[in-house]
Structure formats: C-alpha cells, structure tokens
C-alpha positions as a LaTeX table, in Angstrom:
\begin{tabular}{lrrr}
\hline
Residue & $x$ (\AA) & $y$ (\AA) & $z$ (\AA) \\
\hline
Met1 & 27.68 & 20.38 & 2.78 \\
Leu2 & 27.00 & 17.72 & 5.37 \\
Pro3 & 29.29 & 14.68 & 5.36 \\
Gly4 & 27.42 & 11.52 & 4.39 \\
Phe5 & 27.59 & 9.90 & 7.78 \\
Ala6 & 26.00 & 12.98 & 9.35 \\
Gln7 & 23.27 & 13.38 & 6.74 \\
Tyr8 & 21.51 & 10.09 & 7.48 \\
Ser9 & 20.66 & 8.34 & 10.74 \\
Ala10 & 18.55 & 5.42 & 11.94 \\
Arg11 & 17.68 & 5.49 & 15.62 \\
Arg12 & 15.66 & 3.18 & 17.84 \\
Glu13 & 13.50 & 4.96 & 20.39 \\
Gly14 & 11.55 & 2.38 & 22.37 \\
Asp15 & 9.34 & 0.52 & 19.89 \\
Val16 & 9.88 & 3.14 & 17.16 \\
Val17 & 12.62 & 3.34 & 14.53 \\
Arg18 & 13.28 & 6.85 & 13.21 \\
Leu19 & 14.97 & 7.42 & 9.88 \\
Glu20 & 16.35 & 10.91 & 9.29 \\
Asp21 & 17.77 & 12.79 & 6.33 \\
Ala22 & 19.27 & 15.95 & 7.85 \\
Lys23 & 19.93 & 17.62 & 4.49 \\
Thr24 & 16.29 & 17.54 & 3.38 \\
Lys25 & 14.98 & 17.72 & 6.97 \\
Thr26 & 12.92 & 14.57 & 6.44 \\
Val27 & 12.03 & 12.19 & 9.28 \\
Val28 & 10.17 & 8.87 & 8.90 \\
Ser29 & 8.90 & 6.98 & 11.96 \\
Val30 & 8.20 & 3.23 & 11.81 \\
Arg31 & 6.62 & 1.03 & 14.48 \\
Pro32 & 7.54 & $-2.59$ & 13.61 \\
Ala33 & 5.46 & $-4.09$ & 16.45 \\
Asn34 & 2.27 & $-2.50$ & 15.10 \\
Gly35 & 1.94 & $-3.94$ & 11.61 \\
Asn36 & 5.39 & $-2.59$ & 10.67 \\
Ser37 & 3.66 & 0.62 & 9.60 \\
Ala38 & 5.40 & 3.91 & 8.86 \\
Phe39 & 3.04 & 5.99 & 10.97 \\
Asp40 & 4.64 & 9.41 & 10.45 \\
Met41 & 6.65 & 11.22 & 7.77 \\
Arg42 & 7.55 & 14.89 & 8.01 \\
Val43 & 9.54 & 17.42 & 6.03 \\
Asn44 & 10.51 & 20.58 & 7.93 \\
Asp45 & 8.17 & 19.21 & 10.63 \\
Lys46 & 5.22 & 19.38 & 8.20 \\
Lys47 & 3.18 & 16.20 & 7.81 \\
Val48 & 3.37 & 14.16 & 4.62 \\
Leu49 & 1.33 & 11.28 & 6.04 \\
Tyr50 & $-2.15$ & 11.94 & 7.41 \\
Thr51 & $-2.78$ & 10.72 & 10.96 \\
Gly52 & $-6.44$ & 10.32 & 11.87 \\
Gly53 & $-8.71$ & 8.09 & 13.89 \\
Arg54 & $-10.37$ & 4.77 & 12.99 \\
Gly55 & $-7.04$ & 3.31 & 11.86 \\
Met56 & $-6.80$ & 5.84 & 9.05 \\
Ser57 & $-3.19$ & 6.95 & 9.19 \\
Gly58 & 0.32 & 6.30 & 8.00 \\
Ile59 & 1.14 & 3.48 & 5.58 \\
Pro60 & $-0.80$ & 0.32 & 6.59 \\
Phe61 & 0.32 & $-2.95$ & 4.97 \\
Leu62 & $-2.56$ & $-5.07$ & 3.64 \\
Ala63 & $-1.93$ & $-8.82$ & 3.43 \\
Pro64 & $-2.39$ & $-11.59$ & 2.51 \\
Trp65 & $-4.95$ & $-9.70$ & 0.40 \\
Ala66 & $-5.79$ & $-6.01$ & 0.00 \\
Asn67 & $-9.27$ & $-4.50$ & $-0.13$ \\
Arg68 & $-12.41$ & $-6.61$ & $-0.45$ \\
Leu69 & $-13.21$ & $-10.19$ & $-1.43$ \\
Asp70 & $-16.61$ & $-11.10$ & $-2.87$ \\
Glu71 & $-17.13$ & $-13.95$ & $-0.38$ \\
Ala72 & $-15.62$ & $-15.36$ & 2.83 \\
Ala73 & $-13.15$ & $-17.42$ & 0.81 \\
Phe74 & $-10.44$ & $-17.05$ & $-1.79$ \\
Tyr75 & $-9.38$ & $-19.12$ & $-4.79$ \\
Ala76 & $-5.86$ & $-20.21$ & $-5.74$ \\
Asn77 & $-4.66$ & $-22.78$ & $-8.26$ \\
Gly78 & $-8.28$ & $-23.61$ & $-9.06$ \\
Lys79 & $-9.13$ & $-24.51$ & $-5.45$ \\
Lys80 & $-11.45$ & $-22.76$ & $-3.01$ \\
Tyr81 & $-10.13$ & $-21.89$ & 0.46 \\
Pro82 & $-13.00$ & $-20.90$ & 2.82 \\
Phe83 & $-12.13$ & $-18.80$ & 5.85 \\
Asn84 & $-12.72$ & $-20.02$ & 9.39 \\
Met85 & $-14.59$ & $-16.96$ & 10.62 \\
Gly86 & $-14.69$ & $-18.41$ & 14.13 \\
Leu87 & $-10.98$ & $-17.71$ & 14.57 \\
Gly88 & $-11.80$ & $-14.01$ & 14.65 \\
Asn89 & $-8.81$ & $-12.75$ & 12.68 \\
Val90 & $-10.58$ & $-12.17$ & 9.35 \\
Arg91 & $-12.62$ & $-8.95$ & 9.35 \\
Pro92 & $-16.04$ & $-9.86$ & 7.93 \\
Gly93 & $-16.48$ & $-6.40$ & 6.45 \\
Gln94 & $-19.72$ & $-4.94$ & 5.21 \\
Asn95 & $-22.11$ & $-7.51$ & 3.71 \\
Asn96 & $-19.64$ & $-10.31$ & 4.51 \\
His97 & $-16.90$ & $-9.08$ & 2.21 \\
Pro98 & $-13.63$ & $-9.77$ & 4.10 \\
Ile99 & $-11.36$ & $-6.76$ & 3.80 \\
His100 & $-7.65$ & $-5.90$ & 4.06 \\
Gly101 & $-6.33$ & $-9.27$ & 5.24 \\
Phe102 & $-5.29$ & $-9.69$ & 8.86 \\
Leu103 & $-1.74$ & $-8.37$ & 9.26 \\
Met104 & $-2.45$ & $-4.65$ & 9.65 \\
Asn105 & $-1.68$ & $-4.71$ & 13.38 \\
Ala106 & 0.61 & $-7.76$ & 13.51 \\
Thr107 & 3.00 & $-7.65$ & 16.48 \\
Gln108 & 5.26 & $-10.46$ & 15.25 \\
Trp109 & 7.54 & $-8.39$ & 13.00 \\
Glu110 & 11.23 & $-8.65$ & 13.91 \\
Val111 & 13.74 & $-5.93$ & 13.05 \\
Val112 & 16.59 & $-7.40$ & 11.00 \\
Glu113 & 18.62 & $-4.20$ & 10.84 \\
Ala114 & 18.32 & $-0.45$ & 11.30 \\
Lys115 & 21.30 & 1.33 & 9.78 \\
Ala116 & 22.53 & 4.39 & 7.90 \\
Asp117 & 25.42 & 5.08 & 5.57 \\
Ala118 & 26.45 & 7.84 & 3.17 \\
Lys119 & 23.57 & 7.01 & 0.81 \\
Gly120 & 20.59 & 6.63 & 3.12 \\
Ala121 & 18.96 & 5.33 & 6.29 \\
Trp122 & 16.87 & 2.19 & 6.43 \\
Val123 & 15.10 & $-0.33$ & 8.60 \\
Thr124 & 14.43 & $-3.87$ & 7.45 \\
Ser125 & 11.95 & $-6.11$ & 9.28 \\
Arg126 & 10.84 & $-9.68$ & 8.73 \\
Leu127 & 7.58 & $-11.54$ & 9.36 \\
Glu128 & 7.56 & $-15.32$ & 9.36 \\
Phe129 & 3.96 & $-15.91$ & 8.34 \\
Tyr130 & 4.33 & $-19.70$ & 8.29 \\
Arg131 & 4.96 & $-19.84$ & 12.05 \\
Gln132 & 1.47 & $-18.60$ & 12.97 \\
Pro133 & $-1.15$ & $-21.42$ & 12.99 \\
Gln134 & $-4.15$ & $-19.04$ & 12.97 \\
Trp135 & $-2.76$ & $-17.25$ & 9.91 \\
Met136 & $-1.95$ & $-20.48$ & 8.10 \\
Ala137 & $-5.49$ & $-21.72$ & 8.82 \\
Gln138 & $-6.84$ & $-18.82$ & 6.75 \\
Phe139 & $-4.14$ & $-18.57$ & 4.05 \\
Pro140 & $-2.31$ & $-21.92$ & 3.95 \\
Phe141 & 0.68 & $-20.81$ & 1.89 \\
Ala142 & 3.86 & $-20.93$ & 3.95 \\
His143 & 5.86 & $-17.80$ & 3.29 \\
Thr144 & 7.98 & $-15.03$ & 4.75 \\
Ile145 & 7.68 & $-11.28$ & 4.28 \\
Glu146 & 10.59 & $-8.86$ & 4.42 \\
Met147 & 9.97 & $-5.13$ & 4.30 \\
Thr148 & 12.47 & $-2.29$ & 4.05 \\
Tyr149 & 11.85 & 1.42 & 4.54 \\
Leu150 & 14.74 & 3.29 & 2.91 \\
Leu151 & 15.07 & 7.08 & 3.17 \\
Ser152 & 17.48 & 8.59 & 0.64 \\
Gly153 & 17.61 & 12.07 & $-0.88$ \\
Gly154 & 14.32 & 13.00 & 0.76 \\
Thr155 & 12.50 & 10.09 & $-0.93$ \\
Leu156 & 11.08 & 7.12 & 0.99 \\
Glu157 & 11.23 & 3.73 & $-0.72$ \\
Val158 & 8.95 & 1.00 & 0.67 \\
Arg159 & 10.24 & $-2.36$ & $-0.53$ \\
Val160 & 8.55 & $-5.69$ & 0.16 \\
Lys161 & 9.79 & $-9.19$ & $-0.62$ \\
Leu162 & 7.74 & $-12.38$ & $-0.33$ \\
Val163 & 9.34 & $-15.84$ & $-0.33$ \\
Asn164 & 7.06 & $-18.79$ & $-1.07$ \\
Leu165 & 8.08 & $-21.74$ & 1.11 \\
Ser166 & 5.09 & $-23.89$ & 0.15 \\
Thr167 & 4.88 & $-26.65$ & $-2.45$ \\
Glu168 & 2.29 & $-24.88$ & $-4.64$ \\
Pro169 & 2.29 & $-21.52$ & $-6.44$ \\
Met170 & 1.24 & $-18.75$ & $-4.05$ \\
Pro171 & $-1.09$ & $-15.96$ & $-5.23$ \\
Val172 & 0.04 & $-12.38$ & $-4.57$ \\
Ala173 & $-2.79$ & $-9.94$ & $-3.81$ \\
Ile174 & $-1.15$ & $-7.64$ & $-1.26$ \\
Gly175 & $-1.18$ & $-3.86$ & $-1.16$ \\
Phe176 & $-0.61$ & $-0.77$ & 0.94 \\
His177 & $-3.03$ & 1.93 & 2.08 \\
Pro178 & $-0.95$ & 5.11 & 2.55 \\
Tyr179 & $-2.72$ & 8.29 & 3.66 \\
Phe180 & $-1.24$ & 11.50 & 2.24 \\
Gln181 & $-1.81$ & 15.17 & 2.97 \\
Val182 & $-0.51$ & 18.53 & 1.85 \\
Asn183 & $-0.80$ & 21.39 & 4.30 \\
Asp184 & $-0.85$ & 24.64 & 2.31 \\
Ala185 & $-4.32$ & 24.46 & 0.75 \\
Pro186 & $-7.78$ & 23.11 & 1.69 \\
Arg187 & $-8.53$ & 19.57 & 0.50 \\
Asp188 & $-11.02$ & 20.75 & $-2.12$ \\
Asp189 & $-8.30$ & 22.89 & $-3.74$ \\
Trp190 & $-5.78$ & 20.07 & $-4.03$ \\
Thr191 & $-4.89$ & 19.04 & $-7.57$ \\
Phe192 & $-3.99$ & 15.45 & $-8.38$ \\
Gly193 & $-2.73$ & 13.11 & $-11.06$ \\
Ile194 & $-3.64$ & 9.44 & $-11.59$ \\
Ala195 & $-1.40$ & 7.60 & $-14.05$ \\
Ala196 & $-3.99$ & 5.09 & $-15.24$ \\
Arg197 & $-6.04$ & 4.55 & $-18.37$ \\
Thr198 & $-8.85$ & 2.35 & $-17.10$ \\
Glu199 & $-11.45$ & 2.32 & $-14.32$ \\
Trp200 & $-12.89$ & $-0.98$ & $-13.07$ \\
Val201 & $-16.60$ & $-0.38$ & $-12.48$ \\
Leu202 & $-17.67$ & $-1.39$ & $-8.95$ \\
Asn203 & $-20.97$ & $-2.70$ & $-7.62$ \\
Gln204 & $-22.63$ & $-1.20$ & $-4.53$ \\
Asp205 & $-20.35$ & $-3.31$ & $-2.31$ \\
Lys206 & $-17.19$ & $-1.92$ & $-3.99$ \\
Ile207 & $-16.45$ & $-5.19$ & $-5.81$ \\
Pro208 & $-15.45$ & $-4.98$ & $-9.50$ \\
Thr209 & $-18.25$ & $-6.14$ & $-11.79$ \\
Gly210 & $-15.91$ & $-7.08$ & $-14.64$ \\
Glu211 & $-16.86$ & $-3.99$ & $-16.66$ \\
Thr212 & $-14.10$ & $-1.50$ & $-17.44$ \\
Arg213 & $-14.21$ & 1.95 & $-19.01$ \\
Pro214 & $-11.77$ & 4.80 & $-19.72$ \\
Ile215 & $-10.74$ & 6.76 & $-16.62$ \\
Glu216 & $-12.07$ & 9.94 & $-18.25$ \\
His217 & $-15.63$ & 8.63 & $-17.79$ \\
Leu218 & $-15.23$ & 9.30 & $-14.06$ \\
Leu219 & $-12.48$ & 11.92 & $-14.13$ \\
Pro220 & $-12.50$ & 14.15 & $-17.22$ \\
Lys221 & $-9.12$ & 15.52 & $-16.09$ \\
Pro222 & $-7.12$ & 12.65 & $-14.51$ \\
Gln223 & $-3.99$ & 14.84 & $-14.63$ \\
Gly224 & $-4.42$ & 18.21 & $-12.94$ \\
Gly225 & $-8.04$ & 18.06 & $-11.83$ \\
Thr226 & $-9.09$ & 19.24 & $-8.36$ \\
Leu227 & $-10.68$ & 17.20 & $-5.60$ \\
Lys228 & $-13.56$ & 19.66 & $-5.18$ \\
Gly229 & $-16.87$ & 17.80 & $-5.40$ \\
Leu230 & $-15.20$ & 14.39 & $-5.65$ \\
Ser231 & $-15.74$ & 11.45 & $-3.30$ \\
Leu232 & $-13.27$ & 8.83 & $-4.45$ \\
Asp233 & $-13.05$ & 5.14 & $-3.61$ \\
His234 & $-12.27$ & 3.72 & $-7.05$ \\
Val235 & $-10.11$ & 1.07 & $-8.70$ \\
Phe236 & $-7.90$ & 1.93 & $-11.67$ \\
Ala237 & $-5.58$ & $-0.17$ & $-13.85$ \\
Asp238 & $-3.64$ & $-0.09$ & $-17.13$ \\
Leu239 & $-1.15$ & 2.16 & $-15.38$ \\
Ile240 & 0.82 & 4.68 & $-17.43$ \\
Arg241 & 4.53 & 4.07 & $-16.89$ \\
Asp242 & 7.77 & 5.89 & $-17.61$ \\
Pro243 & 10.68 & 4.15 & $-19.36$ \\
Ser244 & 11.88 & 2.71 & $-16.02$ \\
Gly245 & 8.48 & 1.02 & $-15.48$ \\
Lys246 & 7.24 & 3.35 & $-12.75$ \\
Ala247 & 3.73 & 4.79 & $-12.67$ \\
Thr248 & 3.50 & 8.06 & $-10.72$ \\
Met249 & 0.47 & 9.43 & $-8.88$ \\
Trp250 & 0.60 & 12.89 & $-7.30$ \\
Val251 & $-1.25$ & 15.42 & $-5.16$ \\
Gln252 & $-0.42$ & 19.11 & $-4.79$ \\
Gly253 & $-1.50$ & 22.11 & $-2.73$ \\
Lys254 & $-0.09$ & 25.55 & $-3.46$ \\
Arg255 & 3.58 & 24.52 & $-3.38$ \\
Glu256 & 3.62 & 21.29 & $-1.41$ \\
Lys257 & 3.49 & 18.20 & $-3.58$ \\
Ile258 & 3.70 & 14.44 & $-3.02$ \\
Glu259 & 4.58 & 12.06 & $-5.84$ \\
Val260 & 4.00 & 8.33 & $-5.34$ \\
Ala261 & 5.73 & 6.09 & $-7.86$ \\
Phe262 & 4.66 & 2.44 & $-8.24$ \\
Gly263 & 7.06 & $-0.26$ & $-9.38$ \\
Asn264 & 6.06 & $-2.50$ & $-12.28$ \\
Asn265 & 4.59 & $-5.34$ & $-10.17$ \\
Tyr266 & 1.94 & $-3.00$ & $-8.78$ \\
Lys267 & $-0.65$ & $-3.34$ & $-11.53$ \\
Ser268 & $-3.47$ & $-1.30$ & $-10.00$ \\
Val269 & $-4.18$ & 1.72 & $-7.83$ \\
Val270 & $-7.13$ & 2.32 & $-5.53$ \\
Val271 & $-7.67$ & 6.05 & $-4.99$ \\
Tyr272 & $-9.51$ & 6.85 & $-1.78$ \\
Ser273 & $-10.46$ & 10.39 & $-0.80$ \\
Pro274 & $-14.05$ & 10.52 & 0.44 \\
Gly275 & $-14.07$ & 14.20 & 1.35 \\
Gly276 & $-16.22$ & 15.68 & 4.08 \\
Pro277 & $-15.33$ & 16.78 & 7.63 \\
Asn278 & $-12.01$ & 15.49 & 9.03 \\
Asn279 & $-11.15$ & 13.66 & 5.82 \\
Asp280 & $-8.34$ & 15.88 & 4.57 \\
Phe281 & $-6.36$ & 13.12 & 2.89 \\
Ile282 & $-5.94$ & 11.20 & $-0.32$ \\
Cys283 & $-4.79$ & 7.59 & $-0.58$ \\
Phe284 & $-2.93$ & 6.26 & $-3.60$ \\
Glu285 & $-2.97$ & 2.56 & $-2.74$ \\
Pro286 & $-0.33$ & 0.43 & $-4.51$ \\
Met287 & $-2.10$ & $-2.84$ & $-5.36$ \\
Val288 & $-0.53$ & $-5.94$ & $-6.88$ \\
Gly289 & $-3.94$ & $-6.75$ & $-8.38$ \\
Ile290 & $-7.35$ & $-5.13$ & $-8.50$ \\
Thr291 & $-9.85$ & $-5.56$ & $-5.66$ \\
Asp292 & $-10.98$ & $-9.24$ & $-5.42$ \\
Ala293 & $-8.17$ & $-10.24$ & $-7.80$ \\
Met294 & $-7.89$ & $-13.87$ & $-6.67$ \\
Asn295 & $-11.59$ & $-14.60$ & $-6.98$ \\
Leu296 & $-12.09$ & $-12.67$ & $-10.19$ \\
Ala297 & $-9.15$ & $-14.57$ & $-11.69$ \\
Gln298 & $-10.90$ & $-17.85$ & $-10.83$ \\
Lys299 & $-13.96$ & $-16.57$ & $-12.74$ \\
Gly300 & $-11.82$ & $-15.70$ & $-15.74$ \\
Ile301 & $-12.52$ & $-11.98$ & $-15.38$ \\
Tyr302 & $-9.11$ & $-10.80$ & $-14.15$ \\
Lys303 & $-6.08$ & $-11.80$ & $-16.22$ \\
Glu304 & $-3.15$ & $-10.28$ & $-14.30$ \\
Leu305 & $-3.10$ & $-12.26$ & $-11.03$ \\
Gln306 & 0.52 & $-12.88$ & $-10.03$ \\
Tyr307 & 1.81 & $-16.11$ & $-8.49$ \\
Ile308 & 5.11 & $-16.99$ & $-6.85$ \\
Pro309 & 6.40 & $-20.45$ & $-7.87$ \\
Pro310 & 7.36 & $-22.82$ & $-5.02$ \\
Gly311 & 10.67 & $-21.85$ & $-3.46$ \\
Gln312 & 10.89 & $-18.55$ & $-5.30$ \\
Ser313 & 10.36 & $-14.90$ & $-4.36$ \\
Trp314 & 8.47 & $-11.78$ & $-5.41$ \\
Gln315 & 9.67 & $-8.24$ & $-4.77$ \\
Glu316 & 8.51 & $-4.71$ & $-5.50$ \\
Ser317 & 8.78 & $-1.13$ & $-4.27$ \\
Phe318 & 6.91 & 2.11 & $-4.27$ \\
Trp319 & 8.44 & 5.52 & $-3.61$ \\
Val320 & 7.09 & 8.59 & $-1.78$ \\
Arg321 & 8.70 & 11.84 & $-2.89$ \\
Pro322 & 7.57 & 15.09 & $-1.17$ \\
Ser323 & 8.61 & 18.50 & $-2.51$ \\
Gly324 & 7.86 & 22.15 & $-1.74$ \\
Tyr325 & 7.54 & 21.55 & 2.00 \\
\hline
\end{tabular}
C-alpha cells in the first residue's frame, strides 16, 4: 500500500504539467500555454487519449461556443452580435459556419496551482477573457474561465468554472472535444454506449434543423452496438442520467474500456467517429447546449440555452474513467 503522499504527484516539466497516480499507473499531461489542453493520458503506458494530426488529439476546449453556428454571428438576450471576420480569430468554417470558438490554442492561460495530496493530483489554470480586446470584439461578455484537471483513483475530472463580469446575462455554449481510443481491438470491433434518448437531425452543413427523433432511428443499439459500418458526427440530447445526475458514455475493446460521465449542466453530446484510415478514435463531446444553441434559441427552436446572470458563475465537470488497461 502506497502512502497517500507517494501515490499522487503534480510536476512541472517545461511548459507541461504532469499529474500522476502511481497506484493505478495513470499519467495525465497538460499544456496550459496551448489552449490548456490535456494532450496525453496513459494507463500502464497505454494511450487513453488519441493523438493524431490536424489538431485531432487530446481534450481541446471549445469556447466561447462549441461546434458550428448557422451564420457569422450569434444571438444573446434578443440581440444579434455579428463577428468581425477581418480580425482573423474566428474560423469561418465550411460554408461560412464559424466553428469551435477561438480559444483552442490560446496561450494566455495562467497556472494558479499544481499540487497533490493524499486524495489526488491537480492543476488549476485561469484565463481572463475580458483582458483580450480581439476576443471581446467577437464575444463582448466580460468573463473569466477557471479549469481544473484532477486525477484521483485513476479517474480524471475536468472541471470548468465561468464567472460573468458583464452587466448582462451571458450565454453558455461551451464544450470539449476529447478524442478517445482503446488499444486491444480494431476500431470497427469497438462497442459503445450513448446515454441519450434523442437525436437532433442535421442538415448537410451539420446544423440542427429543429427536427428530433429517437436515437434508435440512427442507432438501433445505442448501448452495446459496434462501430463497424458507422460514420458518426451526430448530436444527441435528452441524456439518460443516474441518480447523481451524471450521464455516462462508454467505448470498449476486448478488455480496455473508457467511461465518460457528464455532469448535469452538459445537456448534449456530439459523438464523432468518422471511421476510415487513421481515424481510430471516438469523441464523446460534452456540450452545454446542442450545436448552434444560441442561434436556435433565438429562433425559439432550442429551449435549454443556459445563461449566467451578471456577477454570478457557472460550473460543471465531466469525468474520464479508464479500466482494463
């Protein structure tokens, strides 16, 4: 039995913070100065997070909105806020659908603390969004973001807290885009579970049309089906939760398994696993709202858009729990 102080450690190595749980042989690596992304997680030196090219790796943070918008603008409190595309920080996306916000590679994160005790190892970093004029020009809601990666008992908690410093309610449409892999079976043999009841039907540009249908229309077996023959980039909601409010998605090979539990303020999941060569991953993306939530709320189509009142905060977590590695 390892003493608590020896089980957990948090170490800074250059621009990387490494969190380690010696008992479960789990190591998480975070690079605060590159979007504050956890870019690597391993158990027994086997990868839990996929690392590929084209920015497809680790756990990217998507803010101030996740996934696509239906135009180069967003709506909040009944007002339209057009983007200044000339600033160059909003990705126009395919067919002029801005995608994934503009903080994915932000260098301005500051580490608040990196510590360990008998219960876990963690790193907390802070981003003062309101200090950046080019960000405020696109999303003029003054706020701060604090993110904590906490490794405890072999499980990684990713906790984010937003504080609204502005004088109006601030819409929350953030998300994460974690890439997961299991190593002991080919991708087409992986089984999966999606804890959702409803699929939002998408148009050809991957924007919800407003139509919904039962998840079984797309996935006859949403719990225990295999990825063979599936190319997924779909939006699901009406998440199925346990008594604590968590909704758990999972993927499994032969023995290796990853469970991803969403806290109650994550109302939607985008599942992305296109298949094909060099795409041996599945993404369970925790989303505060569905794709295009702010604009669909303005149209009266989406009813679950969350706002933070002036001077108040919003907080939620998701948990990554590997087993069988």
